[in-house]
CSV table of C-alpha atoms in Angstrom, one decimal:
chain,number,residue,atom,x,y,z
R,13,MET,CA,-103.0,-73.6,-14.3
R,14,SER,CA,-103.1,-70.0,-13.4
R,15,LYS,CA,-100.0,-68.0,-13.5
R,16,GLU,CA,-100.4,-67.2,-9.6
R,17,LYS,CA,-100.4,-70.9,-8.8
R,18,GLU,CA,-97.3,-71.4,-10.9
R,19,VAL,CA,-95.4,-69.2,-9.2
R,20,LYS,CA,-96.3,-70.3,-5.8
R,21,LYS,CA,-95.5,-73.8,-7.2
R,22,GLU,CA,-92.1,-72.6,-8.0
R,23,SER,CA,-91.5,-70.9,-4.7
R,24,GLU,CA,-92.3,-74.3,-3.0
R,25,LYS,CA,-89.8,-76.2,-5.1
R,26,VAL,CA,-87.2,-78.0,-2.9
R,27,MET,CA,-83.5,-76.9,-3.5
R,28,THR,CA,-80.9,-79.8,-4.1
R,29,LYS,CA,-77.6,-79.7,-2.1
R,30,TYR,CA,-75.9,-78.7,-5.4
R,31,GLU,CA,-78.2,-75.8,-5.8
R,32,LYS,CA,-77.6,-74.7,-2.2
R,33,LYS,CA,-73.8,-74.8,-2.6
R,34,GLN,CA,-74.1,-72.9,-5.6
R,35,ALA,CA,-76.3,-70.3,-3.7
R,36,ALA,CA,-74.0,-70.3,-0.9
R,37,ARG,CA,-70.9,-69.8,-3.2
R,38,ILE,CA,-72.5,-66.8,-5.2
R,39,ALA,CA,-73.5,-65.2,-1.7
R,40,GLN,CA,-69.9,-65.6,-0.5
R,41,GLN,CA,-68.5,-64.1,-3.6
R,42,LYS,CA,-70.8,-61.0,-3.3
R,43,LYS,CA,-69.6,-60.8,0.5
R,44,ASP,CA,-65.9,-61.1,-0.8
R,45,GLU,CA,-66.3,-58.5,-3.3
R,46,LYS,CA,-67.9,-56.1,-1.0
R,47,ALA,CA,-65.2,-56.6,1.8
R,48,ALA,CA,-62.4,-56.1,-1.0
R,49,LYS,CA,-63.9,-52.9,-1.8
R,50,LEU,CA,-64.0,-51.9,1.7
R,51,THR,CA,-60.4,-52.8,2.1
R,52,LYS,CA,-59.2,-50.9,-0.8
R,53,LEU,CA,-61.1,-47.6,0.4
R,54,VAL,CA,-59.5,-48.0,3.8
R,55,VAL,CA,-56.1,-48.5,2.2
R,56,THR,CA,-56.5,-45.7,0.0
R,57,LEU,CA,-57.6,-43.4,2.8
R,58,VAL,CA,-54.6,-44.5,5.0
R,59,CYS,CA,-52.1,-43.9,2.2
R,60,VAL,CA,-53.5,-40.5,1.6
R,61,CYS,CA,-53.0,-39.9,5.1
R,62,ILE,CA,-49.5,-41.0,5.4
R,63,VAL,CA,-48.7,-39.0,2.3
R,64,ALA,CA,-50.4,-36.0,3.7
R,65,ALA,CA,-48.4,-36.6,7.1
R,66,ILE,CA,-45.0,-36.9,4.9
R,67,ALA,CA,-45.9,-33.9,2.9
R,68,PHE,CA,-46.7,-31.8,5.9
R,69,SER,CA,-43.5,-33.0,7.7
R,70,ILE,CA,-41.4,-32.3,4.6
R,71,GLY,CA,-43.3,-29.0,4.1
R,72,SER,CA,-42.5,-28.1,7.6
R,73,ALA,CA,-38.8,-29.1,7.7
R,74,VAL,CA,-38.6,-27.0,4.6
R,75,ILE,CA,-40.2,-24.2,6.3
R,76,ARG,CA,-37.8,-24.4,9.2
R,77,ARG,CA,-34.9,-24.6,7.1
R,78,GLN,CA,-35.9,-21.3,5.0
R,79,GLN,CA,-36.8,-19.5,8.4
R,80,ALA,CA,-33.5,-20.4,9.6
R,81,ILE,CA,-31.6,-19.1,6.6
R,82,ASN,CA,-33.6,-16.3,5.7
R,83,GLY,CA,-35.9,-15.3,8.3
R,84,VAL,CA,-34.9,-12.8,11.3
R,85,TYR,CA,-34.2,-14.3,14.4
R,86,VAL,CA,-32.9,-11.2,16.5
R,87,LYS,CA,-32.0,-7.6,15.5
R,88,ILE,CA,-28.8,-6.2,16.4
R,89,GLY,CA,-29.5,-2.4,15.9
R,90,ASP,CA,-30.5,-2.1,12.3
R,91,HIS,CA,-28.8,-5.5,11.5
R,92,GLU,CA,-31.0,-8.6,11.0
R,93,VAL,CA,-29.5,-11.7,12.2
R,94,THR,CA,-30.6,-15.0,11.0
R,95,LYS,CA,-30.9,-18.3,13.1
R,96,VAL,CA,-27.7,-19.7,11.1
R,97,GLU,CA,-25.7,-16.6,11.9
R,98,TYR,CA,-27.0,-16.6,15.5
R,99,ASP,CA,-26.1,-20.2,15.9
R,100,PHE,CA,-22.7,-19.8,14.6
R,101,CYS,CA,-21.8,-17.0,16.9
R,102,TYR,CA,-23.6,-18.9,19.9
R,103,ASN,CA,-21.5,-22.0,19.4
R,104,THR,CA,-18.4,-20.3,18.8
R,105,VAL,CA,-18.9,-18.3,22.2
R,106,VAL,CA,-19.9,-21.4,24.0
R,107,ASN,CA,-16.8,-23.6,22.4
R,108,ASN,CA,-14.3,-20.7,23.5
R,109,TYR,CA,-15.8,-20.3,26.7
R,110,LEU,CA,-15.5,-24.1,27.5
R,111,ASN,CA,-12.0,-24.3,26.0
R,112,MET,CA,-11.0,-21.4,28.2
R,113,TYR,CA,-12.2,-22.6,31.4
R,114,SER,CA,-12.2,-26.2,30.9
R,115,SER,CA,-10.4,-26.9,34.5
R,116,PHE,CA,-12.8,-24.7,36.4
R,117,LEU,CA,-16.2,-26.1,34.9
R,118,PRO,CA,-16.8,-28.4,38.0
R,119,TYR,CA,-16.5,-25.4,40.2
R,120,MET,CA,-18.9,-23.6,38.3
R,121,GLY,CA,-21.5,-26.4,38.5
R,122,LEU,CA,-21.5,-26.8,34.6
R,123,ASP,CA,-22.1,-30.1,33.3
R,124,THR,CA,-21.4,-30.2,29.4
R,125,SER,CA,-23.4,-33.5,28.9
R,126,LYS,CA,-26.5,-32.0,30.1
R,127,ASP,CA,-28.8,-29.3,28.6
R,128,PHE,CA,-27.5,-25.9,29.1
R,129,ALA,CA,-31.2,-24.8,29.6
R,130,ASP,CA,-31.6,-27.1,32.7
R,131,GLN,CA,-28.5,-25.9,34.8
R,132,GLN,CA,-28.7,-22.8,36.9
R,133,TYR,CA,-26.0,-20.0,36.2
R,134,ASP,CA,-27.2,-17.8,38.9
R,135,ASP,CA,-30.3,-17.3,40.7
R,136,SER,CA,-32.2,-15.9,37.7
R,137,LYS,CA,-30.6,-17.4,34.7
R,138,SER,CA,-29.6,-20.9,33.4
R,139,TRP,CA,-26.5,-21.3,31.4
R,140,LYS,CA,-28.2,-21.2,28.3
R,141,ASP,CA,-29.6,-17.5,29.3
R,142,ALA,CA,-25.9,-16.7,30.3
R,143,PHE,CA,-24.5,-18.0,26.8
R,144,ASP,CA,-27.2,-16.3,25.0
R,145,GLU,CA,-26.5,-13.1,26.7
R,146,MET,CA,-22.9,-13.5,25.8
R,147,THR,CA,-23.7,-14.3,22.2
R,148,VAL,CA,-26.0,-11.3,21.8
R,149,GLU,CA,-22.8,-8.9,23.3
R,150,GLN,CA,-20.3,-10.7,20.9
R,151,LEU,CA,-22.9,-10.0,17.9
R,152,LYS,CA,-23.1,-6.3,19.1
R,153,GLN,CA,-19.5,-5.9,19.1
R,154,VAL,CA,-18.8,-7.4,15.7
R,155,LYS,CA,-21.7,-5.5,14.0
R,156,ALA,CA,-20.6,-2.0,15.9
R,157,LEU,CA,-16.8,-2.5,14.7
R,158,VAL,CA,-17.6,-3.5,11.3
R,159,ASP,CA,-20.2,-0.6,11.0
R,160,ASP,CA,-17.6,1.8,12.3
R,161,SER,CA,-14.7,0.5,10.1
R,162,LYS,CA,-16.6,1.5,7.4
R,163,THR,CA,-17.2,5.2,8.5
R,164,GLN,CA,-13.5,5.2,9.1
R,165,ASN,CA,-12.6,3.8,5.7
R,166,PHE,CA,-10.7,1.0,7.3
R,167,THR,CA,-9.8,-1.8,4.9
R,168,TYR,CA,-8.7,-5.4,5.7
R,169,ASP,CA,-8.4,-8.3,3.3
R,170,THR,CA,-9.5,-11.3,5.2
R,171,ALA,CA,-8.6,-13.9,2.5
R,172,GLU,CA,-5.3,-15.1,4.4
R,173,ASP,CA,-7.2,-15.3,8.0
R,174,TYR,CA,-10.1,-17.1,6.4
R,175,LYS,CA,-8.0,-19.5,4.6
R,176,ALA,CA,-6.3,-20.2,8.1
R,177,PHE,CA,-9.7,-20.8,9.5
R,178,GLN,CA,-10.5,-23.0,6.9
R,179,ASP,CA,-7.4,-25.0,7.2
R,180,SER,CA,-8.0,-25.3,11.0
R,181,LEU,CA,-11.5,-26.8,10.5
R,182,GLU,CA,-10.3,-29.3,8.0
R,183,THR,CA,-7.8,-30.5,10.8
R,184,ALA,CA,-10.4,-30.7,13.5
R,185,ALA,CA,-12.8,-32.5,11.4
R,186,SER,CA,-10.0,-35.1,10.5
R,187,GLU,CA,-9.0,-35.3,13.9
R,188,ALA,CA,-12.7,-35.8,15.0
R,189,ASN,CA,-13.0,-38.7,12.2
R,190,MET,CA,-15.8,-36.4,10.5
R,191,ASN,CA,-16.2,-34.9,7.2
R,192,ILE,CA,-16.1,-31.1,6.8
R,193,LYS,CA,-19.9,-31.0,6.2
R,194,GLU,CA,-20.7,-33.0,9.5
R,195,TYR,CA,-18.2,-30.9,11.3
R,196,TYR,CA,-19.9,-27.7,10.3
R,197,LYS,CA,-23.5,-28.8,11.5
R,198,GLN,CA,-22.0,-30.4,14.7
R,199,TYR,CA,-20.0,-27.3,15.8
R,200,TYR,CA,-21.9,-24.3,14.3
R,201,GLY,CA,-25.8,-25.4,14.0
R,202,GLU,CA,-28.1,-27.7,12.2
R,203,TYR,CA,-28.0,-25.3,9.0
R,204,ALA,CA,-24.7,-24.6,9.0
R,205,THR,CA,-22.7,-25.0,5.8
R,206,GLU,CA,-19.4,-23.6,4.7
R,207,ALA,CA,-20.8,-21.2,2.2
R,208,ARG,CA,-23.3,-20.0,4.8
R,209,ILE,CA,-20.7,-19.5,7.3
R,210,GLU,CA,-18.3,-17.9,5.3
R,211,PRO,CA,-19.8,-14.2,5.4
R,212,PHE,CA,-20.2,-14.5,9.2
R,213,GLU,CA,-16.5,-15.8,9.9
R,214,LYS,CA,-15.1,-13.0,7.5
R,215,GLU,CA,-17.2,-10.2,9.4
R,216,SER,CA,-15.7,-11.5,12.7
R,217,LEU,CA,-12.1,-11.6,11.3
R,218,LEU,CA,-12.8,-7.7,9.9
R,219,ALA,CA,-14.2,-6.6,13.2
R,220,ALA,CA,-11.1,-8.3,14.8
R,221,ALA,CA,-8.5,-6.5,12.5
R,222,TYR,CA,-10.5,-3.3,13.1
R,223,PHE,CA,-10.2,-3.6,16.9
R,224,GLU,CA,-6.4,-4.2,16.6
R,225,GLU,CA,-6.3,-1.1,14.7
R,226,LEU,CA,-8.0,0.9,17.4
R,227,LEU,CA,-5.4,-0.6,20.0
R,228,GLU,CA,-2.8,0.4,17.6
R,229,LYS,CA,-4.2,4.0,17.5
R,230,ASN,CA,-4.5,4.2,21.3
R,231,LYS,CA,-1.2,3.2,22.4
R,232,PRO,CA,0.1,5.1,25.4
R,233,SER,CA,3.1,7.5,25.5
R,234,ASP,CA,6.3,6.5,27.6
R,235,GLU,CA,5.2,9.2,30.0
R,236,GLU,CA,1.8,7.5,30.4
R,237,ILE,CA,3.2,4.0,30.9
R,238,ASN,CA,5.7,5.4,33.7
R,239,SER,CA,3.0,7.1,35.6
R,240,TYR,CA,0.9,4.0,35.6
R,241,TYR,CA,3.6,1.8,36.6
R,242,GLU,CA,4.3,4.2,39.7
R,243,GLU,CA,0.9,4.0,40.7
R,244,ASN,CA,0.6,0.2,40.5
R,245,LYS,CA,4.2,-1.4,41.3
R,246,ASP,CA,2.7,-4.2,43.1
R,247,ASP,CA,1.1,-5.5,40.0
R,248,TYR,CA,4.3,-5.3,37.7
R,249,ASP,CA,7.3,-6.1,40.2
R,250,ILE,CA,8.7,-9.2,40.9
R,251,VAL,CA,10.4,-10.7,44.0
R,252,ASP,CA,12.8,-13.4,44.6
R,253,TYR,CA,12.7,-15.0,48.4
R,254,ARG,CA,12.9,-18.1,50.3
R,255,SER,CA,10.3,-19.6,52.6
R,256,PHE,CA,9.6,-22.8,54.4
R,257,THR,CA,6.1,-24.1,55.6
R,258,PHE,CA,5.4,-25.8,58.8
R,259,SER,CA,2.0,-27.4,58.8
R,260,ALA,CA,0.4,-28.5,61.9
R,261,SER,CA,-0.3,-32.0,62.7
R,262,ALA,CA,-3.8,-32.6,63.5
R,263,GLY,CA,-6.5,-35.0,62.1
R,264,GLU,CA,-9.4,-34.0,60.2
R,265,ASP,CA,-11.7,-34.5,62.8
R,266,ALA,CA,-9.7,-32.4,65.5
R,267,GLY,CA,-11.1,-29.9,67.6
R,268,GLU,CA,-10.3,-26.5,68.1
R,269,GLU,CA,-8.1,-27.0,71.3
R,270,GLU,CA,-6.1,-29.8,69.3
R,271,ILE,CA,-5.6,-27.7,66.4
R,272,ALA,CA,-4.6,-24.7,68.8
R,273,ALA,CA,-2.0,-27.0,70.6
R,274,ALA,CA,-0.7,-28.2,67.2
R,275,MET,CA,-0.3,-24.8,65.7
R,276,GLU,CA,1.6,-23.9,68.9
R,277,VAL,CA,4.0,-26.7,68.3
R,278,VAL,CA,4.7,-25.4,64.6
R,279,ARG,CA,4.8,-21.9,65.9
R,280,GLN,CA,7.7,-22.5,68.1
R,281,SER,CA,9.8,-24.6,65.5
R,282,ALA,CA,9.2,-21.7,63.0
R,283,GLU,CA,10.6,-19.2,65.5
R,284,ASP,CA,13.3,-21.5,66.3
R,285,MET,CA,14.1,-21.7,62.5
R,286,GLN,CA,13.8,-18.0,62.2
R,287,THR,CA,16.5,-17.4,64.9
R,288,ARG,CA,18.9,-19.8,63.9
R,289,ARG,CA,18.8,-18.2,60.3
R,290,ALA,CA,19.3,-14.8,61.8
R,291,ALA,CA,22.1,-16.1,63.5
R,292,GLY,CA,24.0,-17.0,60.4
R,293,GLU,CA,22.9,-20.7,59.6
R,294,ASP,CA,22.2,-21.7,55.9
R,295,PHE,CA,18.5,-21.3,55.1
R,296,GLU,CA,18.3,-24.5,52.9
R,297,ALA,CA,20.4,-26.6,55.3
R,298,LEU,CA,17.8,-25.6,58.1
R,299,CYS,CA,15.0,-26.8,55.7
R,300,VAL,CA,16.8,-30.1,55.5
R,301,GLN,CA,16.7,-30.4,59.3
R,302,PHE,CA,13.3,-29.4,59.8
R,303,ALA,CA,11.6,-31.1,56.6
R,304,THR,CA,9.8,-34.3,57.3
R,305,GLU,CA,11.6,-37.6,56.1
R,306,GLU,CA,9.4,-37.6,52.8
R,307,ASN,CA,10.5,-34.4,52.0
R,308,LYS,CA,13.8,-34.2,53.2
R,309,ALA,CA,15.4,-35.4,49.8
R,310,ALA,CA,14.0,-32.6,48.1
R,311,TYR,CA,15.9,-30.0,50.2
R,312,GLU,CA,18.9,-32.0,50.2
R,313,ASN,CA,19.3,-31.6,46.5
R,314,GLU,CA,21.4,-28.6,46.2
R,315,GLU,CA,20.9,-28.1,42.6
R,316,SER,CA,17.0,-27.5,43.0
R,317,GLU,CA,17.2,-25.1,46.0
R,318,GLN,CA,13.7,-26.2,47.0
R,319,SER,CA,13.2,-23.1,49.1
R,320,LEU,CA,14.1,-20.6,46.7
R,321,THR,CA,11.3,-18.8,44.7
R,322,THR,CA,12.4,-16.2,41.9
R,323,GLY,CA,10.7,-13.7,39.6
R,324,ALA,CA,7.3,-14.1,41.2
R,325,ARG,CA,4.5,-11.7,40.8
R,326,LYS,CA,2.5,-10.7,43.9
R,327,SER,CA,-0.8,-12.7,42.4
R,328,SER,CA,1.2,-15.9,42.4
R,329,VAL,CA,2.7,-15.6,46.0
R,330,SER,CA,0.8,-17.1,48.7
R,331,TYR,CA,-1.7,-14.6,50.2
R,332,ALA,CA,-0.3,-15.3,53.9
R,333,TYR,CA,2.8,-13.4,52.9
R,334,SER,CA,2.6,-11.6,49.7
R,335,ASP,CA,1.7,-8.3,51.4
R,336,TRP,CA,4.8,-8.7,53.6
R,337,LEU,CA,6.9,-9.5,50.5
R,338,PHE,CA,5.8,-6.4,48.5
R,339,ASP,CA,6.0,-3.9,51.4
R,340,ALA,CA,7.9,-0.7,49.9
R,341,GLU,CA,10.1,-0.9,52.8
R,342,ARG,CA,11.2,-4.5,52.6
R,343,LYS,CA,15.0,-4.8,52.1
R,344,GLU,CA,17.4,-7.6,51.5
R,345,GLY,CA,17.9,-10.3,54.4
R,346,ASP,CA,14.6,-9.1,56.3
R,347,LEU,CA,13.0,-12.6,57.7
R,348,THR,CA,9.6,-12.9,59.3
R,349,VAL,CA,7.3,-15.9,60.7
R,350,VAL,CA,3.7,-15.6,59.1
R,351,PRO,CA,0.9,-17.4,60.5
R,352,ASP,CA,-1.9,-19.1,58.1
R,353,GLU,CA,-4.8,-20.0,60.2
R,354,THR,CA,-6.8,-20.9,57.4
R,355,ASN,CA,-4.3,-23.7,56.3
R,356,ASN,CA,-3.0,-24.4,59.9
R,357,GLN,CA,0.4,-23.4,58.9
R,358,TYR,CA,3.3,-21.0,59.8
R,359,HIS,CA,5.5,-19.9,57.2
R,360,VAL,CA,9.2,-18.7,57.5
R,361,VAL,CA,9.9,-16.3,54.8
R,362,GLU,CA,13.0,-14.3,53.8
R,363,PHE,CA,13.1,-11.3,51.7
R,364,ILE,CA,15.9,-11.3,48.8
R,365,SER,CA,15.1,-8.7,46.3
R,366,ARG,CA,12.3,-7.0,44.4
R,367,SER,CA,12.7,-5.6,40.8
R,368,LYS,CA,10.3,-4.4,37.7
R,369,ASP,CA,9.5,-7.0,35.5
R,370,GLU,CA,11.2,-6.6,32.3
R,371,THR,CA,7.8,-7.1,30.5
R,372,ALA,CA,6.2,-4.5,32.5
R,373,ASN,CA,6.2,-1.9,30.0
R,374,THR,CA,4.8,-4.1,27.4
R,375,SER,CA,2.1,-5.3,29.6
R,376,ILE,CA,1.1,-1.6,30.9
R,377,SER,CA,0.9,-0.5,27.1
R,378,ASP,CA,-1.5,-3.2,26.3
R,379,THR,CA,-3.7,-2.7,29.4
R,380,LEU,CA,-3.9,1.1,28.7
R,381,SER,CA,-4.7,0.9,24.9
R,382,GLN,CA,-7.1,-1.9,25.6
R,383,ASN,CA,-8.8,0.1,28.3
R,384,LYS,CA,-9.1,3.3,25.7
R,385,ALA,CA,-10.2,1.0,23.0
R,386,GLY,CA,-12.8,-0.7,25.3
R,387,GLU,CA,-14.3,2.8,26.2
R,388,TYR,CA,-14.4,3.6,22.6
R,389,VAL,CA,-16.1,0.6,21.7
R,390,ASP,CA,-18.6,0.8,24.7
R,391,GLN,CA,-19.8,4.0,23.3
R,392,LEU,CA,-20.6,2.5,19.7
R,393,LEU,CA,-22.5,-0.3,21.6
R,394,ASP,CA,-25.1,2.3,22.8
R,395,ALA,CA,-26.5,2.9,19.8
R,396,TYR,CA,-27.2,-0.9,19.2
R,397,ASP,CA,-30.7,-2.0,20.6
R,398,ILE,CA,-31.6,-5.6,20.8
R,399,THR,CA,-35.0,-7.0,19.4
R,400,ASP,CA,-35.9,-10.5,20.1
R,401,VAL,CA,-37.7,-11.1,17.0
R,402,ALA,CA,-38.0,-15.0,17.7
R,403,GLY,CA,-38.8,-14.5,21.2
R,404,LYS,CA,-36.2,-17.1,22.3
R,405,LEU,CA,-33.8,-14.9,24.4
R,406,LYS,CA,-35.3,-15.5,27.7
R,407,TYR,CA,-32.6,-13.7,29.6
R,408,LEU,CA,-34.0,-10.2,28.2
R,409,THR,CA,-37.4,-10.9,29.9
R,410,ILE,CA,-35.8,-11.2,33.6
R,411,PRO,CA,-36.6,-8.1,35.5
R,412,GLU,CA,-33.6,-6.1,36.6
R,413,GLU,CA,-34.4,-6.4,40.3
R,414,THR,CA,-34.5,-10.2,40.1
R,415,VAL,CA,-31.0,-10.5,38.3
R,416,SER,CA,-28.7,-11.9,40.9
R,417,ASP,CA,-25.2,-10.3,41.5
R,418,ASN,CA,-23.5,-13.4,40.3
R,419,GLY,CA,-23.3,-12.1,36.7
R,420,ILE,CA,-21.1,-13.1,33.9
R,421,GLU,CA,-18.1,-10.6,34.8
R,422,GLU,CA,-18.4,-11.6,38.7
R,423,GLY,CA,-18.2,-15.5,37.3
R,424,VAL,CA,-15.1,-14.6,35.5
R,425,ASP,CA,-13.8,-13.0,38.6
R,426,GLU,CA,-14.4,-16.1,40.6
R,427,ILE,CA,-12.5,-18.0,38.1
R,428,GLU,CA,-9.5,-15.5,38.4
R,429,GLU,CA,-9.6,-16.0,42.3
R,430,LEU,CA,-9.6,-20.0,41.4
R,431,GLU,CA,-6.6,-19.5,39.3
R,432,GLU,CA,-4.9,-17.3,41.9
R,433,SER,CA,-5.6,-19.9,44.7
R,434,ASP,CA,-4.3,-22.5,42.4
R,435,SER,CA,-1.0,-20.5,42.2
R,436,ASP,CA,-0.7,-20.3,45.9
R,437,GLU,CA,-1.1,-24.1,46.4
R,438,GLU,CA,1.7,-24.6,43.6
R,439,VAL,CA,3.7,-22.4,45.5
R,440,GLU,CA,3.2,-23.9,49.1
R,441,GLY,CA,3.3,-27.2,47.3
R,442,ALA,CA,7.1,-26.5,46.2
R,443,ASP,CA,8.5,-25.5,49.5
R,444,GLY,CA,5.7,-26.6,51.9
R,445,ASP,CA,6.3,-29.3,54.7
R,446,SER,CA,4.7,-30.6,57.7
R,447,PHE,CA,6.4,-30.6,60.8
R,448,THR,CA,5.7,-32.8,64.0
R,449,GLU,CA,7.5,-33.0,67.2
């Protein structure tokens, strides 16, 4: 038989079931081996990608950290300020501001639970912009004062002050159930540590000490104090007086005619009280007679003298009659009835006395020295330009013509007005009453 026929015969050989199973097992084995190799390759590639992503993330975090610690975030004059230093100053400014004006934040439209960048400070700036502006101004002052202290050969040991600062942080951290490392990061920034913050705090303490030195050098003479007092007596004198408030009885939805009628009733009552007091009746006794039932007991207490106010500055007296009380011609026993259309009230007011507050000279001295020292510092600040290296200070890019008049200083003025109005309410609350006939 030829070889060709043998090959043909072999190919035509019928496979047994066992041989078929063996062939299938071998084929499956080869298929499994191929799949295993492919899976191993895929897993290897995935692991490589994960490792690369982790390495990139770690690398990015390291870069951000190094940039925050060593990179320049903003330049104040020739001073290069890092993100760590900026965050320390920013958080200090914000915390001080929020603590100082905590009672007025609702009036100011500031919600501390929300991002400052998403809340408008005025027409052109967010609260974040406003705080950035305050921070930069604070940094400017610190750098300028420290620089000038060196030129003036001023030295100051900050060790004791810095120890007090550390102790206060330890106490605050303990009260907040935080360790000191967490507290630094929580209140001074992501990259804040005690070691990194120390030079910035000590610089601030040196600047504060130097400013105190400037205040001392710029204390006014007695002649300057007296001259200033004569020109601003209303701001430094105090008055004693008696007052009683008649409030018109009109509902919240009352119309103008109804309010006018109610005001006429209390006007007549106020003038009746004035006439009787002028005739010699006791002021406090009259208050008892005209007080409503719920307030009568307060006036009946002879020890409290509810109608009497002593040692009041003009800023704490109701605006309705403050000018009358502080009129230079006012004399003991002067009596008046003052309308208060804004609050639908009439006030009966009796002047007792006016005098110079015993703290006036000290207060005036502080004011004048602060003004002089402030002018000196303002001149120093002119030499310190701001360079937004990181490009994060948005407020610097706002065109001047779009800046609202409601700036930082005006915002503080509004807060002071709120404080004064609160004082007015307190005074009226002490002697105020409503009267219905």
